[in-house]
């Protein structure tokens, strides 16, 4: 986890917020002591209907062809 002091946060706040938006957590310090933590807000879970709709759009998989492809790449005896 990275940290920034209050002056850095004031001068480079946009950059700090962008880092947090990308998933990083940042500790804010004042006089060398940690005073706050900036962290991303968790995304809400998808509801069941949305998950089912996404599942319906997945491509079908031929298990025999998948096994042949895997055997070509990985030792078949595994």
mmCIF file of N, CA and C in Angstrom, residues 30-60:
data_model
loop_
_atom_site.group_PDB
_atom_site.id
_atom_site.type_symbol
_atom_site.label_atom_id
_atom_site.label_comp_id
_atom_site.label_asym_id
_atom_site.label_seq_id
_atom_site.Cartn_x
_atom_site.Cartn_y
_atom_site.Cartn_z
ATOM 1 N N UNK A 30 0.151 12.933 7.639
ATOM 2 C CA UNK A 30 0.326 14.334 8.022
ATOM 3 C C UNK A 30 1.385 14.345 9.105
ATOM 4 N N UNK A 31 2.462 15.044 8.842
ATOM 5 C CA UNK A 31 3.561 15.083 9.796
ATOM 6 C C UNK A 31 4.170 13.709 10.033
ATOM 7 N N UNK A 32 4.113 12.847 9.025
ATOM 8 C CA UNK A 32 4.684 11.506 9.119
ATOM 9 C C UNK A 32 3.765 10.461 9.722
ATOM 10 N N UNK A 33 2.612 10.877 10.239
ATOM 11 C CA UNK A 33 1.676 9.929 10.846
ATOM 12 C C UNK A 33 0.496 9.676 9.911
ATOM 13 N N UNK A 34 0.076 8.433 9.820
ATOM 14 C CA UNK A 34 -1.076 8.085 8.990
ATOM 15 C C UNK A 34 -2.344 8.690 9.592
ATOM 16 N N UNK A 35 -3.128 9.373 8.739
ATOM 17 C CA UNK A 35 -4.363 10.002 9.229
ATOM 18 C C UNK A 35 -5.610 9.539 8.474
ATOM 19 N N UNK A 36 -5.412 8.945 7.295
ATOM 20 C CA UNK A 36 -6.571 8.513 6.514
ATOM 21 C C UNK A 36 -6.147 7.440 5.524
ATOM 22 N N UNK A 37 -7.133 6.713 5.052
ATOM 23 C CA UNK A 37 -6.901 5.714 4.012
ATOM 24 C C UNK A 37 -7.899 5.954 2.891
ATOM 25 N N UNK A 38 -7.407 6.028 1.664
ATOM 26 C CA UNK A 38 -8.267 6.114 0.488
ATOM 27 C C UNK A 38 -8.277 4.734 -0.149
ATOM 28 N N UNK A 39 -9.462 4.203 -0.381
ATOM 29 C CA UNK A 39 -9.556 2.889 -0.999
ATOM 30 C C UNK A 39 -10.760 2.854 -1.930
ATOM 31 N N UNK A 40 -10.720 1.989 -2.931
ATOM 32 C CA UNK A 40 -11.838 1.937 -3.879
ATOM 33 C C UNK A 40 -13.116 1.437 -3.212
ATOM 34 N N UNK A 41 -14.226 1.922 -3.701
ATOM 35 C CA UNK A 41 -15.531 1.446 -3.246
ATOM 36 C C UNK A 41 -15.810 0.145 -3.984
ATOM 37 N N UNK A 42 -16.196 -0.921 -3.269
ATOM 38 C CA UNK A 42 -16.462 -2.194 -3.941
ATOM 39 C C UNK A 42 -17.619 -2.064 -4.928
ATOM 40 N N UNK A 43 -17.485 -2.768 -6.044
ATOM 41 C CA UNK A 43 -18.577 -2.780 -7.021
ATOM 42 C C UNK A 43 -19.695 -3.656 -6.473
ATOM 43 N N UNK A 44 -20.940 -3.260 -6.732
ATOM 44 C CA UNK A 44 -22.052 -4.073 -6.223
ATOM 45 C C UNK A 44 -22.097 -5.432 -6.916
ATOM 46 N N UNK A 45 -22.550 -6.441 -6.200
ATOM 47 C CA UNK A 45 -22.681 -7.782 -6.770
ATOM 48 C C UNK A 45 -23.777 -7.783 -7.829
ATOM 49 N N UNK A 46 -23.616 -8.632 -8.820
ATOM 50 C CA UNK A 46 -24.632 -8.740 -9.864
ATOM 51 C C UNK A 46 -25.804 -9.565 -9.350
ATOM 52 N N UNK A 47 -27.001 -9.179 -9.756
ATOM 53 C CA UNK A 47 -28.170 -9.939 -9.333
ATOM 54 C C UNK A 47 -28.281 -11.224 -10.165
ATOM 55 N N UNK A 48 -29.095 -12.124 -9.701
ATOM 56 C CA UNK A 48 -29.233 -13.440 -10.327
ATOM 57 C C UNK A 48 -29.676 -13.349 -11.785
ATOM 58 N N UNK A 49 -30.621 -12.471 -12.088
ATOM 59 C CA UNK A 49 -31.125 -12.354 -13.456
ATOM 60 C C UNK A 49 -30.020 -11.923 -14.420
ATOM 61 N N UNK A 50 -29.203 -10.976 -13.995
ATOM 62 C CA UNK A 50 -28.104 -10.510 -14.838
ATOM 63 C C UNK A 50 -27.106 -11.634 -15.086
ATOM 64 N N UNK A 51 -26.788 -12.393 -14.040
ATOM 65 C CA UNK A 51 -25.862 -13.512 -14.202
ATOM 66 C C UNK A 51 -26.416 -14.556 -15.164
ATOM 67 N N UNK A 52 -27.706 -14.879 -15.055
ATOM 68 C CA UNK A 52 -28.308 -15.852 -15.963
ATOM 69 C C UNK A 52 -28.292 -15.350 -17.402
ATOM 70 N N UNK A 53 -28.568 -14.075 -17.609
ATOM 71 C CA UNK A 53 -28.540 -13.523 -18.960
ATOM 72 C C UNK A 53 -27.138 -13.603 -19.553
ATOM 73 N N UNK A 54 -26.132 -13.298 -18.753
ATOM 74 C CA UNK A 54 -24.751 -13.395 -19.234
ATOM 75 C C UNK A 54 -24.377 -14.842 -19.527
ATOM 76 N N UNK A 55 -24.832 -15.756 -18.679
ATOM 77 C CA UNK A 55 -24.534 -17.171 -18.869
ATOM 78 C C UNK A 55 -25.117 -17.668 -20.193
ATOM 79 N N UNK A 56 -26.325 -17.214 -20.530
ATOM 80 C CA UNK A 56 -26.975 -17.638 -21.775
ATOM 81 C C UNK A 56 -26.181 -17.227 -23.015
ATOM 82 N N UNK A 57 -25.415 -16.130 -22.902
ATOM 83 C CA UNK A 57 -24.673 -15.615 -24.058
ATOM 84 C C UNK A 57 -23.281 -16.225 -24.202
ATOM 85 N N UNK A 58 -22.893 -17.090 -23.268
ATOM 86 C CA UNK A 58 -21.579 -17.721 -23.378
ATOM 87 C C UNK A 58 -21.569 -18.700 -24.548
ATOM 88 N N UNK A 59 -20.449 -18.822 -25.236
ATOM 89 C CA UNK A 59 -20.398 -19.781 -26.343
ATOM 90 C C UNK A 59 -20.449 -21.211 -25.809
ATOM 91 N N UNK A 60 -21.009 -22.107 -26.632
ATOM 92 C CA UNK A 60 -21.053 -23.508 -26.216
ATOM 93 C C UNK A 60 -19.655 -24.109 -26.332
#
